[in-house]
Each structure stands twice: as C-alpha cells, then as structure tokens.
PDB file of C-alpha atoms in Angstrom:
ATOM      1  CA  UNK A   1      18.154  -3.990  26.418  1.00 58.00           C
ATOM      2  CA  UNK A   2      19.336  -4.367  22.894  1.00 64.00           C
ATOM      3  CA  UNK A   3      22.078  -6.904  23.378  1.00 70.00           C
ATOM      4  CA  UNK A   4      18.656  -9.483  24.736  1.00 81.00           C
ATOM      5  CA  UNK A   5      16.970  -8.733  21.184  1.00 90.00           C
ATOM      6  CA  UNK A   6      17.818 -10.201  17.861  1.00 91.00           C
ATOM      7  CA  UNK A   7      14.788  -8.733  15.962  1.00 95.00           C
ATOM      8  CA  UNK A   8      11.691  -7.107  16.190  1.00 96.00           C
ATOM      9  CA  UNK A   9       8.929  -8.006  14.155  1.00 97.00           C
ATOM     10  CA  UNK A  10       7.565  -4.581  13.524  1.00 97.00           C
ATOM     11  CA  UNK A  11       3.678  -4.191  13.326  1.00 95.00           C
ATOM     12  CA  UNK A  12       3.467  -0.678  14.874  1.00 93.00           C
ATOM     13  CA  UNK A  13       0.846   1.785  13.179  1.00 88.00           C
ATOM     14  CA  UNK A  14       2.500   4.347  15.089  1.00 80.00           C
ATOM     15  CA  UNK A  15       0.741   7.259  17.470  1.00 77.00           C
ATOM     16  CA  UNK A  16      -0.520  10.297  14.994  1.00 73.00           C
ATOM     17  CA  UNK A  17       0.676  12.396  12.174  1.00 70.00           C
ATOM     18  CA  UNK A  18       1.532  11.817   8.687  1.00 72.00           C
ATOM     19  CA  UNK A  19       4.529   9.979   9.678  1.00 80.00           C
ATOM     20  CA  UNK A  20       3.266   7.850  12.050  1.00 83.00           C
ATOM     21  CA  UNK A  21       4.425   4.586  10.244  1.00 91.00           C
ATOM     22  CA  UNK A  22       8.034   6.028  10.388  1.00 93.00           C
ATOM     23  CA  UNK A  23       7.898   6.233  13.972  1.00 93.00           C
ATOM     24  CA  UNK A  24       8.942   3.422  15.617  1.00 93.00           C
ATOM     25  CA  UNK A  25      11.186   1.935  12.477  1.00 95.00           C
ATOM     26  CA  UNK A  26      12.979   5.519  13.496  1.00 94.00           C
ATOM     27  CA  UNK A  27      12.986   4.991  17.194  1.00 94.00           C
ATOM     28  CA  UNK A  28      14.563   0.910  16.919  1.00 95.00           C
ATOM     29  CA  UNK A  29      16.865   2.600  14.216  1.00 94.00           C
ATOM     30  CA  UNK A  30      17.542   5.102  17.089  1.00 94.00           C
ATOM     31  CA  UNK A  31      18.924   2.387  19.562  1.00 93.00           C
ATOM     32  CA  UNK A  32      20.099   0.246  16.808  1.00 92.00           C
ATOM     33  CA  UNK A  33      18.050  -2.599  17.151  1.00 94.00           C
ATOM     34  CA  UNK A  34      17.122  -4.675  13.772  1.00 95.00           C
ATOM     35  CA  UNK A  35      13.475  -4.808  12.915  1.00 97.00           C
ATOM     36  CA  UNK A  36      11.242  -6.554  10.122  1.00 98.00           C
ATOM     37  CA  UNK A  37       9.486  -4.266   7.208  1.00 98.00           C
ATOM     38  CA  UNK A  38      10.167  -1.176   5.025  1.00 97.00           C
ATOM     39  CA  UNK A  39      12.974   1.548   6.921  1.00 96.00           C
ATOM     40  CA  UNK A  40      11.932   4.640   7.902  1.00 96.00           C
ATOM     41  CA  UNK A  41      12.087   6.460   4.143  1.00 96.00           C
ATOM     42  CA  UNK A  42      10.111   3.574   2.862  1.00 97.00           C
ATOM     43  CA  UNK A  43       7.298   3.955   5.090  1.00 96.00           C
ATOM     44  CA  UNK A  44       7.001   7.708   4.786  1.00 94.00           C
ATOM     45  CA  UNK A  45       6.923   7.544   1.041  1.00 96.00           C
ATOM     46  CA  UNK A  46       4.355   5.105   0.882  1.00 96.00           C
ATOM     47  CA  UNK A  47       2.111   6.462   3.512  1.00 93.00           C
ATOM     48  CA  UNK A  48       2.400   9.851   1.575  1.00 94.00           C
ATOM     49  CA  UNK A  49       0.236   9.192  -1.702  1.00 95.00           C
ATOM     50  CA  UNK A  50       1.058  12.393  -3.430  1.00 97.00           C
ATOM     51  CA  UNK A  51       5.102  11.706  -2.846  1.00 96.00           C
ATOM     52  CA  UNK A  52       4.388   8.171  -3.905  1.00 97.00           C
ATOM     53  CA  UNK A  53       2.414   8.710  -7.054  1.00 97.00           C
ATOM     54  CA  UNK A  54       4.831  10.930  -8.453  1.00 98.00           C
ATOM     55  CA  UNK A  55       7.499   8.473  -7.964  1.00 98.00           C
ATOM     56  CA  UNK A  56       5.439   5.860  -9.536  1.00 98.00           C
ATOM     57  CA  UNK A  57       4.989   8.332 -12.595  1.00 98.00           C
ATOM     58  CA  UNK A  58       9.093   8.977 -12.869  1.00 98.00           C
ATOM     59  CA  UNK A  59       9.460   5.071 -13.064  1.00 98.00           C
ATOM     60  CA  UNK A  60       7.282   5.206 -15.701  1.00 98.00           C
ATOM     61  CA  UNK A  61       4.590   2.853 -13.780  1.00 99.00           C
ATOM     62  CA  UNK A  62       1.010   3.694 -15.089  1.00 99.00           C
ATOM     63  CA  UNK A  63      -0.937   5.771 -12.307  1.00 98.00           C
ATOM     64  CA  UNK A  64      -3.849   7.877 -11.803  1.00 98.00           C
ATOM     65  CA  UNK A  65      -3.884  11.584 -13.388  1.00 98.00           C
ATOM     66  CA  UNK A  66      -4.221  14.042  -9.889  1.00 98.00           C
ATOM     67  CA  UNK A  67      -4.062  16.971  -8.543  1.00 97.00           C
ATOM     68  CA  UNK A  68      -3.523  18.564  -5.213  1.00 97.00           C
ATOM     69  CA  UNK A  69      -5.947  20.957  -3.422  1.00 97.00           C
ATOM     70  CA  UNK A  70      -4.727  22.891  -0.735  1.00 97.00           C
ATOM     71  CA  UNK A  71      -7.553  25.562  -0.939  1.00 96.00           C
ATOM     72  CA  UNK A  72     -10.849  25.298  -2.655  1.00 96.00           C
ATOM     73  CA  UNK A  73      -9.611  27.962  -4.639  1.00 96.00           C
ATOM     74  CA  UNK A  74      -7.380  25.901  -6.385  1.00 96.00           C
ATOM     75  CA  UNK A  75     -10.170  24.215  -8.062  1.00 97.00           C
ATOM     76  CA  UNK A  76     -11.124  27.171  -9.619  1.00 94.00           C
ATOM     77  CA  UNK A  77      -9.240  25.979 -13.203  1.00 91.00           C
ATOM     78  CA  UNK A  78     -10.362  22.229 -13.043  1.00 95.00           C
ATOM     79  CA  UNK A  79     -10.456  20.353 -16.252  1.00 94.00           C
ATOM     80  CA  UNK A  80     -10.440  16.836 -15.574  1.00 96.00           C
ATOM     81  CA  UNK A  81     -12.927  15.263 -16.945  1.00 96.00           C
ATOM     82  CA  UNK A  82     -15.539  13.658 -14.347  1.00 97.00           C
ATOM     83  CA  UNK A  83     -16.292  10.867 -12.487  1.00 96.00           C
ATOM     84  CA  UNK A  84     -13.209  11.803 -10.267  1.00 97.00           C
ATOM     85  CA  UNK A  85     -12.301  10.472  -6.949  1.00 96.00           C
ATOM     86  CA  UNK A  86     -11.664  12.289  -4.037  1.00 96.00           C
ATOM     87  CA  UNK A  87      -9.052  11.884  -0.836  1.00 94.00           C
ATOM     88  CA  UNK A  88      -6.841  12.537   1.444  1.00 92.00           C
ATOM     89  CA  UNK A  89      -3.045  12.238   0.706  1.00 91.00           C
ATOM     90  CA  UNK A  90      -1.947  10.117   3.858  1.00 86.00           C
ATOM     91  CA  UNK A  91      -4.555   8.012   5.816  1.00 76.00           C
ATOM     92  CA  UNK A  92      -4.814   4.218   5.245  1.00 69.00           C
ATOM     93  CA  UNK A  93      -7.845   1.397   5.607  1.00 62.00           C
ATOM     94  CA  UNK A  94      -9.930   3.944   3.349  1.00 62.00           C
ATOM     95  CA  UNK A  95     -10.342   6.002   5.855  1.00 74.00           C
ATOM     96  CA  UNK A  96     -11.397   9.344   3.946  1.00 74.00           C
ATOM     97  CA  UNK A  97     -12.365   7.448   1.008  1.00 87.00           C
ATOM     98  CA  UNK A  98     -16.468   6.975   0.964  1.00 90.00           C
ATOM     99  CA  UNK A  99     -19.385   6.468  -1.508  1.00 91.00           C
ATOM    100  CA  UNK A 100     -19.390  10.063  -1.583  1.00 91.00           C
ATOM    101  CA  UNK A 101     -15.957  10.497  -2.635  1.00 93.00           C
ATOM    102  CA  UNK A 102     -16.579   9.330  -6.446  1.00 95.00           C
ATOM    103  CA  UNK A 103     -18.209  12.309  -8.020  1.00 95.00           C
ATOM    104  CA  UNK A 104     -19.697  13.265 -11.159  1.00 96.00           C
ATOM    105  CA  UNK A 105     -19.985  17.205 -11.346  1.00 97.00           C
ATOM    106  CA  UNK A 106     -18.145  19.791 -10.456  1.00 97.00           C
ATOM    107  CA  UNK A 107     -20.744  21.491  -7.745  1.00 97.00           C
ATOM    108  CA  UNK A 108     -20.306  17.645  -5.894  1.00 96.00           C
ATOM    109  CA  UNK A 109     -16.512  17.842  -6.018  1.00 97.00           C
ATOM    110  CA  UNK A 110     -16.785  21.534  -4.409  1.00 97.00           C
ATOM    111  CA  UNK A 111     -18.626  19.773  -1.554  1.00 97.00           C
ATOM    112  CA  UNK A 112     -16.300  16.628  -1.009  1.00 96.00           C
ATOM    113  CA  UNK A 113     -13.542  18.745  -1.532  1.00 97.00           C
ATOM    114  CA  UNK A 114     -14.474  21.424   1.359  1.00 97.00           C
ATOM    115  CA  UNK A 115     -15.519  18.390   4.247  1.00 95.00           C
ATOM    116  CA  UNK A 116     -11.887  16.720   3.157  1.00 94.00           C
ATOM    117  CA  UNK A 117     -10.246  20.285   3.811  1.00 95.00           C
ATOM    118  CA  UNK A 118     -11.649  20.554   7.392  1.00 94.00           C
ATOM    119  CA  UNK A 119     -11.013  16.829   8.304  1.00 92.00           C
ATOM    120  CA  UNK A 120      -7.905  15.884   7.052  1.00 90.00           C
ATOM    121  CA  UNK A 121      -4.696  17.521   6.306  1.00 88.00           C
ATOM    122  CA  UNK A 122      -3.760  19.004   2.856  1.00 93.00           C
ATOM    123  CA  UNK A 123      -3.324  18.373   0.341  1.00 96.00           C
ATOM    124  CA  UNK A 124      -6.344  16.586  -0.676  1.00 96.00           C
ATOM    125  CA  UNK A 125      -5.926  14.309  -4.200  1.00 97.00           C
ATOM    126  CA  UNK A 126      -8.913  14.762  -6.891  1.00 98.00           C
ATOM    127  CA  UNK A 127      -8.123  11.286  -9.191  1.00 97.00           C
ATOM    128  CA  UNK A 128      -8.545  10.263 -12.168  1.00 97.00           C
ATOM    129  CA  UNK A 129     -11.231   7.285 -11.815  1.00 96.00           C
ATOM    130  CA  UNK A 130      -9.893   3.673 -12.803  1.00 96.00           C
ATOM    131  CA  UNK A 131     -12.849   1.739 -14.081  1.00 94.00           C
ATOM    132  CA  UNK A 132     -11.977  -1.663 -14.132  1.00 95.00           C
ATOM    133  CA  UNK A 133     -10.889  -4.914 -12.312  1.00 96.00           C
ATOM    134  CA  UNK A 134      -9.455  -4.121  -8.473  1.00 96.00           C
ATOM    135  CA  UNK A 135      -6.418  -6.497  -7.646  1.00 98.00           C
ATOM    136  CA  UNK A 136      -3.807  -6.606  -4.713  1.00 97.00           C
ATOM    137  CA  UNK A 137      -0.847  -7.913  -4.801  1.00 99.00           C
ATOM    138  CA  UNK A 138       1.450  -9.531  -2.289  1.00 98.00           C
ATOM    139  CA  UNK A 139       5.472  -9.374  -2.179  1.00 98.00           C
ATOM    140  CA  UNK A 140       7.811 -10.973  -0.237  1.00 98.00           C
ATOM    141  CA  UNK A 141      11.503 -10.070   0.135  1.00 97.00           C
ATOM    142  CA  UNK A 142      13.816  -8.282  -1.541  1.00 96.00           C
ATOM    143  CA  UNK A 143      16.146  -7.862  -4.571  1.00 94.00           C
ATOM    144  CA  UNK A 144      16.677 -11.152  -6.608  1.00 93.00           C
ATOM    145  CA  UNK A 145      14.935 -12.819  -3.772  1.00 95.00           C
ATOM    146  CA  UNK A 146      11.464 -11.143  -4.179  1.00 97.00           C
ATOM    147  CA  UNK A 147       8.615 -13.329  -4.245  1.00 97.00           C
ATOM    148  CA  UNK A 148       5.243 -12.245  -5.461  1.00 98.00           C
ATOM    149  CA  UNK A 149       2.105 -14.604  -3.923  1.00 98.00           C
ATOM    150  CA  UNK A 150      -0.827 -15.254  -5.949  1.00 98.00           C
ATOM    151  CA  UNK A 151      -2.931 -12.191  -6.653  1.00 98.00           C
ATOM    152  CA  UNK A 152      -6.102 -11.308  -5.275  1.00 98.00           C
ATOM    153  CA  UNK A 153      -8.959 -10.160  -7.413  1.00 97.00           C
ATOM    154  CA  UNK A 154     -11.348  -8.025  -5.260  1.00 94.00           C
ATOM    155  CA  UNK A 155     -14.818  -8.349  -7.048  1.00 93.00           C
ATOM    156  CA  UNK A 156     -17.946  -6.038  -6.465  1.00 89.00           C
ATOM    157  CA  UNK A 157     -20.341  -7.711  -8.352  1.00 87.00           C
ATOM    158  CA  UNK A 158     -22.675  -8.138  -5.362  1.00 84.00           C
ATOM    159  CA  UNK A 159     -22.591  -5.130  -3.790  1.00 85.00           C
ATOM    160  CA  UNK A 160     -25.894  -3.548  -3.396  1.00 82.00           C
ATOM    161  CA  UNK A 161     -26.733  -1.400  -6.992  1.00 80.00           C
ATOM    162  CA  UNK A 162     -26.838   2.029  -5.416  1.00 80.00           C
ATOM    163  CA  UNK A 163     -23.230   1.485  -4.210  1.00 82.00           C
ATOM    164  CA  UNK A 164     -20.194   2.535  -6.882  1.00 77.00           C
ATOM    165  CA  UNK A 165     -17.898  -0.389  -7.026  1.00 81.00           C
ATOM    166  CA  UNK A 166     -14.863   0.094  -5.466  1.00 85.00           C
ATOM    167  CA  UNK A 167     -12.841  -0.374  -1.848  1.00 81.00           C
ATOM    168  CA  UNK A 168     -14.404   2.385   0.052  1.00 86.00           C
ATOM    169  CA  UNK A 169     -14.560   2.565   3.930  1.00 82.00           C
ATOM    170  CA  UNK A 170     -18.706   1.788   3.470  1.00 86.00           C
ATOM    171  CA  UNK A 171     -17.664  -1.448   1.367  1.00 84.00           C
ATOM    172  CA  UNK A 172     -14.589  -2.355   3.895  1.00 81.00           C
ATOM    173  CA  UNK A 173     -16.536  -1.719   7.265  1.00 82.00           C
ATOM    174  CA  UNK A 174     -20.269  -2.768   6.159  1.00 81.00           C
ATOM    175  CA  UNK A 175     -20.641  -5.267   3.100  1.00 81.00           C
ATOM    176  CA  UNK A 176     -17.254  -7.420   3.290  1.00 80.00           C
ATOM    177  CA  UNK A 177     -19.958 -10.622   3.267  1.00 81.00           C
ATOM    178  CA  UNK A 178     -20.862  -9.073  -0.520  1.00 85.00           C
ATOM    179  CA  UNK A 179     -17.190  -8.790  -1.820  1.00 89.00           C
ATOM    180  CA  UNK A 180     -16.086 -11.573  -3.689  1.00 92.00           C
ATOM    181  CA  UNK A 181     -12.415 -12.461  -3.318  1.00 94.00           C
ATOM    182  CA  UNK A 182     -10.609 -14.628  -5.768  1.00 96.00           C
ATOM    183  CA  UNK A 183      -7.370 -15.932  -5.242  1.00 96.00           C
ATOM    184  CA  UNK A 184      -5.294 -16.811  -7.082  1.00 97.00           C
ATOM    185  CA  UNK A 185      -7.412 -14.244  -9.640  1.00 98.00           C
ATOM    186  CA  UNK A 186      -8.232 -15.610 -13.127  1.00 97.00           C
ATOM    187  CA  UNK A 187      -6.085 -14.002 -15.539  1.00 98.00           C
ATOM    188  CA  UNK A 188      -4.448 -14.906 -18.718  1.00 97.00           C
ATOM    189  CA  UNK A 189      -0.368 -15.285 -18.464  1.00 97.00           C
ATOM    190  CA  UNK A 190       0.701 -12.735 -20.163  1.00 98.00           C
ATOM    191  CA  UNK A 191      -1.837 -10.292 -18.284  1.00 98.00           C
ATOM    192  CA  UNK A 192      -0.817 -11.811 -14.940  1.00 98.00           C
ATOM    193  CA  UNK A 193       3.011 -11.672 -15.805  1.00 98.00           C
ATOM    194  CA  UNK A 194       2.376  -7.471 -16.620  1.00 98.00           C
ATOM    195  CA  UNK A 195       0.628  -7.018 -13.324  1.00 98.00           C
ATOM    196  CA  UNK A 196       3.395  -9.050 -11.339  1.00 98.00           C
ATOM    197  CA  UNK A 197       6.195  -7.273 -13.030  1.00 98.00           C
ATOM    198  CA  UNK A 198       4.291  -3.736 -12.277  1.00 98.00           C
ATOM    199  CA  UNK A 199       3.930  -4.669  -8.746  1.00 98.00           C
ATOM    200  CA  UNK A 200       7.883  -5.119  -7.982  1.00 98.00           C
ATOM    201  CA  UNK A 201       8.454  -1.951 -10.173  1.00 98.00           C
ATOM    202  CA  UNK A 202       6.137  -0.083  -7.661  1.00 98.00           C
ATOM    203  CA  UNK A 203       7.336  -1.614  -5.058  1.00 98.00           C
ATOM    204  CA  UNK A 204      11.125  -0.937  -5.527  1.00 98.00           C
ATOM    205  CA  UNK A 205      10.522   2.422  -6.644  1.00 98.00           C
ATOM    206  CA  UNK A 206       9.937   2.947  -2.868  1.00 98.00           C
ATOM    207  CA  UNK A 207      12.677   1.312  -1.868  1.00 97.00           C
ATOM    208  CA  UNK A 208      10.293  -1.003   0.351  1.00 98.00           C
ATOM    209  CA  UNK A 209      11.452  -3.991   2.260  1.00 97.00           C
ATOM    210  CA  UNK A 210      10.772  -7.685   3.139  1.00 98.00           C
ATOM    211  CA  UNK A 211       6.863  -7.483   2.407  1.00 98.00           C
ATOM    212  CA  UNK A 212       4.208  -5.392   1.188  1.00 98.00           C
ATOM    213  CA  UNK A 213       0.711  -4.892  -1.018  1.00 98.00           C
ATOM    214  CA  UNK A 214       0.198  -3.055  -4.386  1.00 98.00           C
ATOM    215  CA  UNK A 215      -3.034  -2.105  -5.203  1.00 97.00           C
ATOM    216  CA  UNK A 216      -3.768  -2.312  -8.919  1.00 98.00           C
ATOM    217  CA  UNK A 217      -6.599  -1.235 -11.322  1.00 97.00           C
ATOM    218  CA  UNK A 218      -6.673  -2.957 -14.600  1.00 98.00           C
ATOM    219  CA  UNK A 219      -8.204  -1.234 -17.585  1.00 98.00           C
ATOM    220  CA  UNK A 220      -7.169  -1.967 -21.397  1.00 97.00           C
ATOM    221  CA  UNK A 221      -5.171  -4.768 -19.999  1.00 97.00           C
ATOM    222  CA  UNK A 222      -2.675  -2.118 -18.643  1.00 98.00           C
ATOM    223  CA  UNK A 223      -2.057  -2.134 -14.654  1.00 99.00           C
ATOM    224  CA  UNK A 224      -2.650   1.141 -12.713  1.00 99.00           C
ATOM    225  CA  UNK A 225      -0.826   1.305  -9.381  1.00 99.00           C
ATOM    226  CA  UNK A 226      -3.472   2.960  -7.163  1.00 97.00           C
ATOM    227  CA  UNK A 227      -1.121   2.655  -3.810  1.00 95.00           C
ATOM    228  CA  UNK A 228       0.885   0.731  -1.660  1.00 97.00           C
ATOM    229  CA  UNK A 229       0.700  -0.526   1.624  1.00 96.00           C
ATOM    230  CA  UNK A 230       4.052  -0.923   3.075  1.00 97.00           C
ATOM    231  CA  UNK A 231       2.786  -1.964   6.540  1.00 96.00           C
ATOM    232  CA  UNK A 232      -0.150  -4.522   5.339  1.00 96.00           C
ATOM    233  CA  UNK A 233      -2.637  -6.243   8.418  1.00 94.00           C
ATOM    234  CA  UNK A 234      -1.394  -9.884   9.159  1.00 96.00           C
ATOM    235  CA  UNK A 235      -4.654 -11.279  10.672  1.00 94.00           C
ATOM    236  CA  UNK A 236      -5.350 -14.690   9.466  1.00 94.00           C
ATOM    237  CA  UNK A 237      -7.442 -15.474   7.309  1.00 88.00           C
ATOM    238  CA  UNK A 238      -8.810 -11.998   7.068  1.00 89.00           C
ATOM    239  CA  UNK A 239      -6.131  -9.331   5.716  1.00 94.00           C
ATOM    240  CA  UNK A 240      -5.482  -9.468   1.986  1.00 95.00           C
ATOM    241  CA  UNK A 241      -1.858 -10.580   2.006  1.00 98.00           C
ATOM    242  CA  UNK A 242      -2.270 -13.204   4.355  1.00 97.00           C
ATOM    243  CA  UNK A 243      -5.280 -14.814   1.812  1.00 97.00           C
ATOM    244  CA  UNK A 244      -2.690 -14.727  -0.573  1.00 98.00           C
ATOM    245  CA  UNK A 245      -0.233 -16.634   1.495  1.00 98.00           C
ATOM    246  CA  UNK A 246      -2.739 -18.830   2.382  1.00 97.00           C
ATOM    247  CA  UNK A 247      -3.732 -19.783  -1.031  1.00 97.00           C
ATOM    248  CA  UNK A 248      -0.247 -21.210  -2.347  1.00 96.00           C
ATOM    249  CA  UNK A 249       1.913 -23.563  -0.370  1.00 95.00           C
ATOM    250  CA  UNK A 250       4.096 -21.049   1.369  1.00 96.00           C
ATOM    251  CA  UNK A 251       0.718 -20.716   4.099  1.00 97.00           C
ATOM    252  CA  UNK A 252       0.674 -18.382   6.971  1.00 97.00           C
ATOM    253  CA  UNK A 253       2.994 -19.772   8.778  1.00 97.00           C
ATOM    254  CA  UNK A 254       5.614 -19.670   6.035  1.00 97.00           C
ATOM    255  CA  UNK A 255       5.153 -16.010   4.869  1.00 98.00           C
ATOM    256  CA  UNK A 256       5.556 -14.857   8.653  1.00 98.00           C
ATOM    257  CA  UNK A 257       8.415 -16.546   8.515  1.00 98.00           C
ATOM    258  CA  UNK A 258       9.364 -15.544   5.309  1.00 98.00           C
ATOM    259  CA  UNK A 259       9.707 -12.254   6.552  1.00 98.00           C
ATOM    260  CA  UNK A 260      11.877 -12.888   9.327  1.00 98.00           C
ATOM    261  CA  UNK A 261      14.502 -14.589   7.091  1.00 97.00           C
ATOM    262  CA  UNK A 262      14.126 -11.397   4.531  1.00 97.00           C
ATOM    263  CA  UNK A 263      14.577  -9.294   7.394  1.00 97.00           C
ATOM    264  CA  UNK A 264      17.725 -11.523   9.103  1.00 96.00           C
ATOM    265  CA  UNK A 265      19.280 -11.858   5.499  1.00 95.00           C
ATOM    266  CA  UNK A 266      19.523  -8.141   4.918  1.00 94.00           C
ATOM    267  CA  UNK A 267      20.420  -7.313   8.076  1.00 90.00           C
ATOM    268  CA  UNK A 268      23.365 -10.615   8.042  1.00 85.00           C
ATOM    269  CA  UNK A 269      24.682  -9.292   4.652  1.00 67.00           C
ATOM    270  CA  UNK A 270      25.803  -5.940   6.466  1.00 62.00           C
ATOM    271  CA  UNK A 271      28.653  -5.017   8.294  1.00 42.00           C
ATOM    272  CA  UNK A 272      28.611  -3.710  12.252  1.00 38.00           C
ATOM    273  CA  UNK A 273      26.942  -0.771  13.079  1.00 40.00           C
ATOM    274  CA  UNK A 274      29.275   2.236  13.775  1.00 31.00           C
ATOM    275  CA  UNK A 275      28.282   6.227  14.405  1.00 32.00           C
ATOM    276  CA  UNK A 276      27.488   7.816  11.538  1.00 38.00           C
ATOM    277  CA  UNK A 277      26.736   4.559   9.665  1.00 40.00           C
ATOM    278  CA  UNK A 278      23.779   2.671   8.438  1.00 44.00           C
ATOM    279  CA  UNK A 279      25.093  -0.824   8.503  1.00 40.00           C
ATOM    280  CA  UNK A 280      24.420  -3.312  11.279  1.00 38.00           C
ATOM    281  CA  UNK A 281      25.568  -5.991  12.780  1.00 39.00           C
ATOM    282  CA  UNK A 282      25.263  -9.609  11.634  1.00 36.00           C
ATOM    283  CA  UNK A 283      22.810 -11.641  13.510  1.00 34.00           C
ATOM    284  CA  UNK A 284      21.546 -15.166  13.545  1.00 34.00           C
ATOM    285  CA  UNK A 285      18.798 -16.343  12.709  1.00 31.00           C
ATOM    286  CA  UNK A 286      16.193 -16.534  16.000  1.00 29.00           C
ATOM    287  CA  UNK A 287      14.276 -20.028  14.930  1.00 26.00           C
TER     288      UNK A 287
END
C-alpha cells in the first residue's frame, strides 16, 4: 500500500492512553510512510505537561512554578502560595481543567486534588496561577522557514462574574458566544516581538514539526508558556490556529497547504529510508 501514498496528512487523536497522539505517527513510521505534523517524540512530549514544562524551564522559557502529586500525601508540605490551579498532566481540550480547578485554600486543593487522583492518571500538576492576558499562538514550519501567524488574544471580559477568567472546559463547552477573540491581538512591537520569539523557543524545545499552538500568559510584560498543542483542531473558522490563518493573507487554504509543503520539504531534504535508519525517501510534491 505504501508505494500508492505520497503523504498522509495526519489528524489522528489516537485510541487511549497517555500516548495516544504518538500512536499512529509510530504506526506510519512503522511501515515507512511520510506523514504531516510533530514525530512520534514530539507528540509525546507535548502531550505530557510535566515532561514538557520542565523542558521549557531548561531552555530557560518562563513557565508556571508546579508540582506533582501522586498521593494526597504529598501535599502534606505545600507552600505555594494560593490561588493555584489544578490538573491533570496529559489530557487536552481542558478536559480536567474546570471552574473548580482554581483554588484559594488549602482544604479546596485537598478536594480537587483527591477527584483528579481517582479520574485521571498521576501525576496531577498544582500551578502556579498566571493572572494576566491569555494568548495563542500559531507556527508554521520549521527551522529558518518557521512562520508565526498573527496571535490570538483570548479575552474574558464577558464571561458571567461568578466565573474565574480563564480557558476552562465550562468556558470552552458553554460560554464560547461570551469569549472575545482578537486577532491579530493588540500589542505593542516590542511586546509582540517577545511573545513571538518565546513561542518558537517553546516550540523547538520540543522538537515539534510543520505546525503547532503555544499557549501564553502575559504578566509584567513577560510571556509564560502555559502548553503546547502539537496536534491543534483544523475546523474552519472555529479552531484557534485556523482564525489565525484566516486573519492574514496566507487563509485557510494556504496554511493547510502550508503544511503539506513543510511536511514534503523535510521529508525531500532526506535521504532513502534504510533498516535501522530514520531518513526517508524523497518525494514530490502531491499538488
């Protein structure tokens, strides 16, 4: 079957597990057939917030203080200082992240902490909270060809008062007609410049490929990478990175494509694929 396919544009989720965005990027790399997005590595580290948040901090790329909880127990010596955020280390969507999640005392993170424990795996992550301005930023491509689109400011101005102000699964499934969305977001140059340059620092420090969306926090005009989707949604009009596409002159049509020729361009700069090798065979381009 693999001599019929030039490249697959991968949009799998995968089946279950902490991996699952690994697995079919590891099943095409299996029968060596080329494939769009971040390689099997890049996916798990990105999927895995604890892995990735750590590699953030050894680039030196401002991120949220943490720590792990594998037990309740292990909150026993807590001394961050509250409100805190609370979730699990490898879902996506916000799933596990609720109203609920930002607490303010230490007998409410005992609670979150516990339901967390029984429905998701360990370790959970207790944050530091960001208070600030919410952005995401797109990139496409890679090395000296990366392109980052104009960023989208995620505003919660208009949520209703009781809620906290920030992306949580309430906010994402039942009050998207209250989020404001600005693109490109207003920022000064040299502000916008720092956020841009954070983004491609957190998003090679993952070794990610041909697209992707960094989620930043901005507080004392400093950028704090929150997390990175390696695998964004592509719906029109409707996931993040495609707004951003659609609000410069690259459009939807161009960034779909613009992956393609990110994927065919790495995959044409490499030599044939042999046993024991990670290189593959030149292909041509399929429009």
């Amino acid at each position: 079957v693999k001599e019929n396919i030039d490249l697959v544009f991968n949009l799998c989720n995968g089946i279950l597990g902490d991996t699952r965005l690994a697995q079919f990027p590891a099943f095409l790399e299996y029968v060596g057939i080329p494939y769009t997005g971040s390689s099997i590595l890049g996916h798990a580290l990105a999927y895995n917030k604890v892995i990735a948040c750590n590699l953030f901090k050894n680039a030196g790329i401002a991120t949220p203080e943490f720590i792990t909880i594998y037990d309740i127990g292990d909150l026993d010596n807590f001394e961050m200082e509250f409100p805190v955020l609370v979730k699990p280390c490898d879902e996506g969507s916000s799933r596990g992240i609720h109203e609920s999640s930002l607490v303010f005392d230490m007998q409410s993170l005992r609670k979150k902490v516990t339901e967390e424990l029984i429905l998701y795996n360990p370790p959970i992550m207790v944050c530091e909270y960001i208070k600030g301005r919410e952005f995401s930023i797109g990139i496409l491509g890679n090395g000296r060809d990366i392109k980052v689109l104009p960023i989208l400011e995620i505003g919660f101005e208009d949520l209703p008062t009781e809620m906290a102000g920030f992306y949580s699964f309430e906010v994402k499934s039942y009050h998207k007609d209250k989020t404001i969305y600005k693109c490109p977001a207003p920022l000064e140059d040299k502000i916008r410049e720092k956020v841009e340059e954070t983004a491609i620092r957190a998003y090679n420090s993952l070794m990610l490929r041909d697209y992707g969306r960094v989620d930043i926090r901005l507080k004392n005009d400093i950028p704090y990478v929150l997390e990175i989707n390696s695998l964004p949604g592509l719906q029109r009009g409707k996931s993040a990175i495609t707004r951003m596409a659609e609000a410069c002159e690259l459009g939807y049509e161009g960034f779909v494509l613009g992956i393609v020729e990110s994927a065919i361009k790495r995959y044409g700069d490499s030599k044939k694929k042999v046993a024991g090798s990670d290189s593959y065979a030149p292909i041509e381009p399929i429009y």
